[in-house]
Short mmCIF file of C-alpha atoms in Angstrom, two decimals:
data_model
loop_
_atom_site.label_atom_id
_atom_site.label_comp_id
_atom_site.label_asym_id
_atom_site.label_seq_id
_atom_site.Cartn_x
_atom_site.Cartn_y
_atom_site.Cartn_z
CA UNK A 47 60.77 82.64 84.64
CA UNK A 48 61.10 85.93 86.46
CA UNK A 49 57.43 86.82 86.08
CA UNK A 50 56.43 83.50 87.29
CA UNK A 51 58.81 83.53 90.24
CA UNK A 52 57.40 87.09 91.18
CA UNK A 53 53.90 85.75 90.91
CA UNK A 54 54.51 82.68 93.02
CA UNK A 55 56.71 84.48 95.66
CA UNK A 56 54.41 87.42 95.98
CA UNK A 57 51.35 85.20 96.46
CA UNK A 58 51.83 85.01 100.27
CA UNK A 59 48.32 86.06 101.13
CA UNK A 60 47.52 87.44 104.53
CA UNK A 61 49.20 84.26 105.91
CA UNK A 62 52.65 86.19 105.35
CA UNK A 63 51.60 88.80 107.66
CA UNK A 64 51.19 86.29 110.49
CA UNK A 65 54.16 83.93 109.86
CA UNK A 66 56.56 86.85 109.83
CA UNK A 67 55.72 87.68 113.52
CA UNK A 68 56.40 86.02 116.80
CA UNK A 69 53.75 83.72 118.22
CA UNK A 70 52.84 86.43 121.01
CA UNK A 71 52.50 88.96 118.14
CA UNK A 72 50.42 86.56 116.13
CA UNK A 73 48.13 86.14 119.08
CA UNK A 74 47.75 89.94 119.33
CA UNK A 75 47.20 90.49 115.73
CA UNK A 76 44.56 87.61 115.77
CA UNK A 77 42.74 89.54 118.73
CA UNK A 78 43.00 92.81 117.05
CA UNK A 79 41.29 91.60 113.91
CA UNK A 80 38.48 89.87 115.67
CA UNK A 81 37.82 92.95 117.88
CA UNK A 82 37.73 95.04 114.77
CA UNK A 83 35.08 92.65 113.30
CA UNK A 84 33.25 92.71 116.56
CA UNK A 85 33.15 96.47 116.76
CA UNK A 86 31.64 96.82 113.23
CA UNK A 87 29.44 93.68 113.33
CA UNK A 88 26.25 94.18 115.60
CA UNK A 89 23.19 92.48 114.34
CA UNK A 90 24.44 89.73 112.06
CA UNK A 91 21.67 87.33 112.49
CA UNK A 92 19.02 89.89 111.57
CA UNK A 93 21.01 91.44 108.73
CA UNK A 94 22.24 88.18 106.94
CA UNK A 95 21.33 89.82 103.61
CA UNK A 96 23.60 92.92 104.22
CA UNK A 97 26.43 92.68 101.76
CA UNK A 98 29.10 93.88 104.14
CA UNK A 99 28.01 91.28 106.76
CA UNK A 100 27.97 88.43 104.10
CA UNK A 101 31.37 89.46 102.84
CA UNK A 102 32.69 89.76 106.41
CA UNK A 103 31.47 86.32 107.42
CA UNK A 104 32.81 84.69 104.19
CA UNK A 105 36.28 86.21 104.59
CA UNK A 106 36.41 85.26 108.27
CA UNK A 107 35.59 81.72 107.63
CA UNK A 108 38.32 81.66 105.04
CA UNK A 109 40.91 83.28 107.49
CA UNK A 110 39.70 80.50 109.92
CA UNK A 111 41.22 77.97 107.60
CA UNK A 112 44.43 79.94 107.47
CA UNK A 113 44.66 80.00 111.12
CA UNK A 114 43.63 76.34 111.80
CA UNK A 115 46.57 75.24 109.63
CA UNK A 116 48.92 77.54 111.39
CA UNK A 117 47.62 76.00 114.65
CA UNK A 118 48.46 72.65 113.12
CA UNK A 119 52.00 73.61 112.35
CA UNK A 120 52.55 75.39 115.57
CA UNK A 121 51.10 72.47 117.51
CA UNK A 122 48.60 74.78 119.23
CA UNK A 123 45.81 72.66 120.63
CA UNK A 124 42.90 73.20 122.85
CA UNK A 125 42.81 76.54 124.71
CA UNK A 126 46.13 77.55 122.93
CA UNK A 127 44.43 77.21 119.44
CA UNK A 128 43.87 80.63 117.67
CA UNK A 129 41.52 79.62 115.05
CA UNK A 130 38.07 78.82 116.60
CA UNK A 131 36.99 82.52 117.31
CA UNK A 132 37.02 82.98 113.62
CA UNK A 133 33.91 80.69 113.16
CA UNK A 134 32.50 80.50 116.59
CA UNK A 135 31.88 84.25 116.81
CA UNK A 136 29.47 83.86 113.71
CA UNK A 137 27.80 80.94 115.43
CA UNK A 138 29.49 78.35 113.07
CA UNK A 139 31.24 75.14 113.98
CA UNK A 140 33.86 73.49 111.93
CA UNK A 141 32.33 70.24 110.61
CA UNK A 142 35.17 68.86 108.81
CA UNK A 143 38.80 69.80 107.85
CA UNK A 144 39.87 69.31 104.18
CA UNK A 145 43.53 67.82 104.20
CA UNK A 146 45.88 67.60 101.07
CA UNK A 147 46.95 64.05 100.40
CA UNK A 148 50.50 65.02 99.58
CA UNK A 149 51.60 67.02 102.54
CA UNK A 150 48.49 66.52 104.80
CA UNK A 151 48.18 70.38 105.36
CA UNK A 152 44.62 71.74 106.02
CA UNK A 153 43.67 73.55 102.91
CA UNK A 154 39.83 73.83 103.41
CA UNK A 155 37.12 73.35 105.90
CA UNK A 156 33.36 72.67 105.88
CA UNK A 157 31.38 74.91 108.41
CA UNK A 158 27.83 74.48 109.68
CA UNK A 159 25.85 77.36 110.79
CA UNK A 160 24.49 76.70 114.33
CA UNK A 161 22.46 79.78 115.57
CA UNK A 162 21.88 79.90 119.32
CA UNK A 163 18.60 78.98 120.67
CA UNK A 164 17.89 82.72 121.64
CA UNK A 165 17.88 83.50 117.81
CA UNK A 166 15.39 80.74 116.84
CA UNK A 167 12.64 83.09 116.26
CA UNK A 168 14.63 85.15 113.72
CA UNK A 169 14.65 84.46 109.98
CA UNK A 170 17.63 82.79 108.67
CA UNK A 171 16.47 82.75 105.10
CA UNK A 172 19.50 84.66 103.76
CA UNK A 173 22.01 82.42 105.80
CA UNK A 174 24.01 79.43 104.50
CA UNK A 175 23.56 76.16 106.40
CA UNK A 176 27.06 75.22 105.31
CA UNK A 177 30.09 77.10 103.99
CA UNK A 178 32.99 75.35 102.27
CA UNK A 179 36.02 77.61 102.46
CA UNK A 180 39.52 77.44 101.15
CA UNK A 181 42.71 79.09 102.04
CA UNK A 182 45.43 80.34 99.72
CA UNK A 183 49.19 79.86 99.72
CA UNK A 184 50.84 79.75 103.22
CA UNK A 185 54.32 80.78 103.31
CA UNK A 186 55.46 78.31 105.85
CA UNK A 187 57.90 75.25 105.11
CA UNK A 188 55.17 72.54 106.14
CA UNK A 189 52.84 73.59 103.36
CA UNK A 190 54.66 76.07 100.94
CA UNK A 191 56.11 73.53 98.61
CA UNK A 192 52.70 71.98 98.05
CA UNK A 193 50.91 75.32 97.79
CA UNK A 194 53.47 76.65 95.18
CA UNK A 195 52.96 73.39 93.23
CA UNK A 196 49.26 74.25 93.05
CA UNK A 197 50.01 77.80 92.00
CA UNK A 198 51.97 76.43 89.03
CA UNK A 199 49.01 74.22 88.09
CA UNK A 200 46.83 77.40 87.96
CA UNK A 201 49.24 79.07 85.67
CA UNK A 202 49.33 76.01 83.44
CA UNK A 203 45.46 75.72 83.46
CA UNK A 204 45.78 72.40 85.17
CA UNK A 205 44.25 72.81 88.65
CA UNK A 206 41.53 70.55 87.74
CA UNK A 207 43.76 67.70 87.34
CA UNK A 208 45.41 67.91 91.00
CA UNK A 209 44.42 65.57 93.81
CA UNK A 210 43.71 68.59 96.12
CA UNK A 211 41.04 69.85 93.81
CA UNK A 212 39.61 66.34 93.60
CA UNK A 213 39.39 66.18 97.39
CA UNK A 214 37.71 69.59 97.38
CA UNK A 215 35.28 68.73 94.51
CA UNK A 216 34.26 65.58 96.10
CA UNK A 217 33.49 67.50 99.34
CA UNK A 218 31.39 69.95 97.41
CA UNK A 219 29.45 67.33 95.51
CA UNK A 220 28.73 65.26 98.65
CA UNK A 221 27.51 68.40 100.64
CA UNK A 222 25.32 69.52 97.67
CA UNK A 223 23.89 66.11 97.35
CA UNK A 224 23.16 65.93 101.02
CA UNK A 225 21.58 69.37 101.64
CA UNK A 226 20.88 70.94 98.25
CA UNK A 227 22.84 73.63 96.49
CA UNK A 228 20.74 76.52 97.94
CA UNK A 229 22.08 75.52 101.46
CA UNK A 230 25.77 75.62 100.53
CA UNK A 231 28.11 78.62 100.11
CA UNK A 232 31.71 78.62 98.68
CA UNK A 233 34.44 80.87 99.80
CA UNK A 234 38.31 81.24 99.05
CA UNK A 235 41.14 83.57 98.87
CA UNK A 236 43.85 83.61 96.28
CA UNK A 237 44.69 79.94 95.49
CA UNK A 238 41.72 78.97 97.64
CA UNK A 239 39.49 81.39 95.46
CA UNK A 240 40.76 79.58 92.32
CA UNK A 241 39.72 76.23 93.88
CA UNK A 242 36.18 77.62 94.98
CA UNK A 243 35.73 79.11 91.40
CA UNK A 244 36.60 75.93 89.69
CA UNK A 245 34.41 74.02 91.96
CA UNK A 246 31.44 76.57 91.46
CA UNK A 247 31.82 76.43 87.71
CA UNK A 248 31.94 72.51 87.73
CA UNK A 249 28.74 72.53 89.80
CA UNK A 250 27.15 75.12 87.58
CA UNK A 251 27.47 72.88 84.54
CA UNK A 252 25.29 70.46 86.28
CA UNK A 253 22.66 73.09 87.03
CA UNK A 254 23.81 73.59 90.70
CA UNK A 255 24.51 77.18 91.32
CA UNK A 256 26.28 77.69 94.65
CA UNK A 257 26.48 81.24 96.15
CA UNK A 258 30.22 82.03 96.04
CA UNK A 259 32.50 84.64 97.54
CA UNK A 260 35.96 84.73 95.76
CA UNK A 261 38.50 87.04 97.26
CA UNK A 262 41.49 88.10 95.11
CA UNK A 263 41.13 85.42 92.69
CA UNK A 264 44.03 84.86 90.12
CA UNK A 265 43.60 86.23 86.70
CA UNK A 266 46.41 85.22 84.47
CA UNK A 267 46.90 87.80 81.94
CA UNK A 268 49.33 90.72 80.79
CA UNK A 269 48.81 93.55 83.39
CA UNK A 270 46.99 95.63 80.95
CA UNK A 271 44.99 97.14 83.78
CA UNK A 272 47.97 99.00 84.97
CA UNK A 273 48.20 101.05 81.73
CA UNK A 274 47.06 104.61 82.57
CA UNK A 275 46.25 105.73 79.19
CA UNK A 276 42.56 104.64 78.61
CA UNK A 277 42.89 104.91 74.82
CA UNK A 278 46.01 102.75 74.68
CA UNK A 279 44.53 100.28 77.17
CA UNK A 280 41.28 99.96 75.21
CA UNK A 281 43.21 99.41 71.85
CA UNK A 282 45.23 96.79 73.38
CA UNK A 283 42.22 95.02 74.71
CA UNK A 284 40.48 95.18 71.27
CA UNK A 285 43.39 93.82 69.42
CA UNK A 286 43.56 90.95 71.98
CA UNK A 287 39.83 90.24 71.52
CA UNK A 288 40.18 90.14 67.70
CA UNK A 289 43.18 87.71 67.83
CA UNK A 290 41.72 85.42 70.38
CA UNK A 291 38.32 85.33 68.52
CA UNK A 292 40.14 84.65 65.31
CA UNK A 293 42.25 81.87 66.72
CA UNK A 294 39.29 80.22 68.40
CA UNK A 295 37.23 80.19 65.07
CA UNK A 296 40.17 78.85 63.27
CA UNK A 297 40.71 75.94 65.81
CA UNK A 298 37.07 75.34 65.81
CA UNK A 299 37.17 74.76 62.05
CA UNK A 300 40.19 72.62 62.21
CA UNK A 301 38.84 70.46 64.86
CA UNK A 302 35.53 70.12 62.56
CA UNK A 303 33.58 71.11 65.62
CA UNK A 304 30.18 72.12 64.18
CA UNK A 305 28.51 72.72 67.48
CA UNK A 306 26.77 75.95 67.64
CA UNK A 307 25.80 75.74 71.44
CA UNK A 308 27.53 78.65 73.44
CA UNK A 309 29.26 76.98 76.36
CA UNK A 310 28.98 80.10 78.37
CA UNK A 311 25.11 79.85 78.40
CA UNK A 312 25.25 77.03 80.76
CA UNK A 313 27.19 78.87 83.15
CA UNK A 314 25.64 82.39 82.79
CA UNK A 315 22.96 81.77 85.51
CA UNK A 316 25.88 81.35 88.05
CA UNK A 317 26.78 84.85 89.47
CA UNK A 318 29.68 84.51 91.93
CA UNK A 319 30.64 87.38 94.10
CA UNK A 320 34.30 88.46 92.96
CA UNK A 321 36.34 90.90 95.24
CA UNK A 322 39.41 92.38 93.78
CA UNK A 323 41.77 95.30 94.58
CA UNK A 324 43.18 97.37 91.56
CA UNK A 325 46.64 97.49 93.28
CA UNK A 326 46.74 93.63 93.31
CA UNK A 327 48.16 92.59 90.02
CA UNK A 328 47.22 88.92 90.84
CA UNK A 329 43.44 89.65 90.62
CA UNK A 330 43.05 93.29 89.13
CA UNK A 331 42.62 92.16 85.41
CA UNK A 332 38.98 91.04 86.33
CA UNK A 333 38.13 94.68 86.14
CA UNK A 334 39.11 95.07 82.54
CA UNK A 335 37.78 91.76 81.65
CA UNK A 336 34.29 92.54 82.55
CA UNK A 337 34.40 96.34 81.46
CA UNK A 338 35.90 95.49 78.22
CA UNK A 339 33.06 93.23 77.32
CA UNK A 340 30.44 95.92 78.18
CA UNK A 341 32.53 98.51 75.90
CA UNK A 342 32.50 96.07 72.96
CA UNK A 343 28.76 95.55 73.16
CA UNK A 344 28.27 99.40 73.30
CA UNK A 345 30.38 99.95 70.16
CA UNK A 346 28.65 97.12 68.25
CA UNK A 347 31.06 94.37 68.16
CA UNK A 348 29.81 92.13 71.06
CA UNK A 349 29.92 89.25 68.85
CA UNK A 350 33.63 89.20 68.69
CA UNK A 351 33.98 89.72 72.48
CA UNK A 352 31.40 86.99 73.21
CA UNK A 353 33.73 84.57 71.50
CA UNK A 354 37.10 86.03 72.77
CA UNK A 355 35.80 86.18 76.45
CA UNK A 356 35.36 82.34 76.50
CA UNK A 357 39.04 81.76 75.64
CA UNK A 358 42.56 82.76 76.54
CA UNK A 359 45.61 82.76 74.21
CA UNK A 360 47.47 80.42 76.72
CA UNK A 361 44.44 78.02 76.70
CA UNK A 362 44.12 77.93 73.04
CA UNK A 363 47.93 77.34 72.67
CA UNK A 364 47.66 74.49 75.18
CA UNK A 365 44.62 72.92 73.25
CA UNK A 366 46.59 73.27 69.97
CA UNK A 367 49.61 71.27 71.58
CA UNK A 368 46.97 68.58 72.51
CA UNK A 369 46.88 69.15 76.27
CA UNK A 370 43.80 69.46 78.28
CA UNK A 371 43.45 73.03 79.38
CA UNK A 372 40.68 74.74 81.38
CA UNK A 373 41.29 78.46 82.10
CA UNK A 374 39.68 78.89 85.58
CA UNK A 375 39.35 82.71 85.45
CA UNK A 376 36.96 83.00 82.34
CA UNK A 377 33.63 83.65 83.50
CA UNK A 378 30.24 84.62 81.79
CA UNK A 379 28.70 86.48 84.81
CA UNK A 380 29.66 87.92 88.00
CA UNK A 381 28.89 90.42 90.82
CA UNK A 382 32.28 92.27 90.72
CA UNK A 383 33.31 94.31 93.75
CA UNK A 384 36.35 96.55 93.58
CA UNK A 385 38.11 97.90 96.74
CA UNK A 386 39.17 101.43 95.83
CA UNK A 387 40.53 102.21 99.25
CA UNK A 388 44.25 103.04 98.88
CA UNK A 389 46.62 100.18 99.82
CA UNK A 390 49.98 100.77 101.45
CA UNK A 391 51.49 97.99 99.65
CA UNK A 392 50.92 94.71 97.71
CA UNK A 393 50.62 92.63 100.74
CA UNK A 394 47.71 94.95 101.82
CA UNK A 395 46.02 94.86 98.51
CA UNK A 396 46.09 91.09 98.29
CA UNK A 397 45.27 90.30 101.89
CA UNK A 398 42.22 88.65 103.03
CA UNK A 399 42.04 91.13 106.02
CA UNK A 400 40.78 93.98 103.80
CA UNK A 401 37.48 92.43 103.11
CA UNK A 402 36.18 92.66 106.68
CA UNK A 403 37.46 96.23 107.19
CA UNK A 404 34.70 98.73 107.77
CA UNK A 405 34.23 102.13 105.78
CA UNK A 406 35.65 100.70 102.59
CA UNK A 407 35.41 102.56 99.31
CA UNK A 408 33.80 99.94 97.28
CA UNK A 409 32.26 99.77 93.77
CA UNK A 410 30.19 96.90 92.68
CA UNK A 411 28.80 96.03 89.37
CA UNK A 412 26.66 93.19 88.04
CA UNK A 413 27.75 91.61 84.89
CA UNK A 414 25.25 89.22 83.20
CA UNK A 415 26.31 87.27 80.01
CA UNK A 416 23.87 87.60 77.04
#
């Protein structure tokens, strides 16, 4: 359980940075981050389609959920609250807070975009009307126990069975039903990114494709991406694909499942934006997951990988035991952005704050399932 413990205890997100400081230091850091965004964010309304601005807005709204929960825990209200600038600066208002039914912590929020009257003559075609954002694990007693419980459900591929996800999913369904899928964004970080990803996949299965911004989303796998030797790394991935595809075929025959339909095809039109850092072992396997699929196509064994990419060994094992299992991290398509800017430590590599930082060394690649 050492690996499991390391995964859970390290998954403190940017919130760890705040809770380790005094309240005065927390206020100072809050203002510093907001000033940094302000300095590098000039014509947001006019450039809503700019990738940096969209990423910065989505990350800031997620940060707003972190801070509003910290405000709740610290009993900061009114003028003492630190959270509102994180959405008000971008002309959003918090329409509703999403609260866990177990510990009553705030794990998400629904934001509404309300541009000022002075901007009414500008196009907002690239803007969302609503953003549903989810925070990650918050390392504070009032919410830590419940957050870690959800982390364990991710590891067990059981997040879809939790009451927190049901609350989130109902909020997403209601908003889409009210305003349409084209008017709703999803955003999340770490644990919250897994929530947003699962909600997005669920909606995509019904033909509703929500624009999604997923920061440092957990990818549960052996840390193959850390292997420096490219030949060894590629060999391990090929072997894993062959084994996974073989087991999937065997289980399909044993279950007398003769369906020829590819379940990934129903999801392939949904292309979430996934943001990862190679120094963050929680999410870095997305890099190899998509790159390996492309490599297998190039060497002529794409059929094996198309089957393997839909399954995980852990998920197959759970299914063989008769337990319902839905690996969140398996995706047919994505716009993958990798932050190649050197990180000082894991906390920085996994933090939400990196995604609104200017002058990042980013590489983006669009992966479409065929």
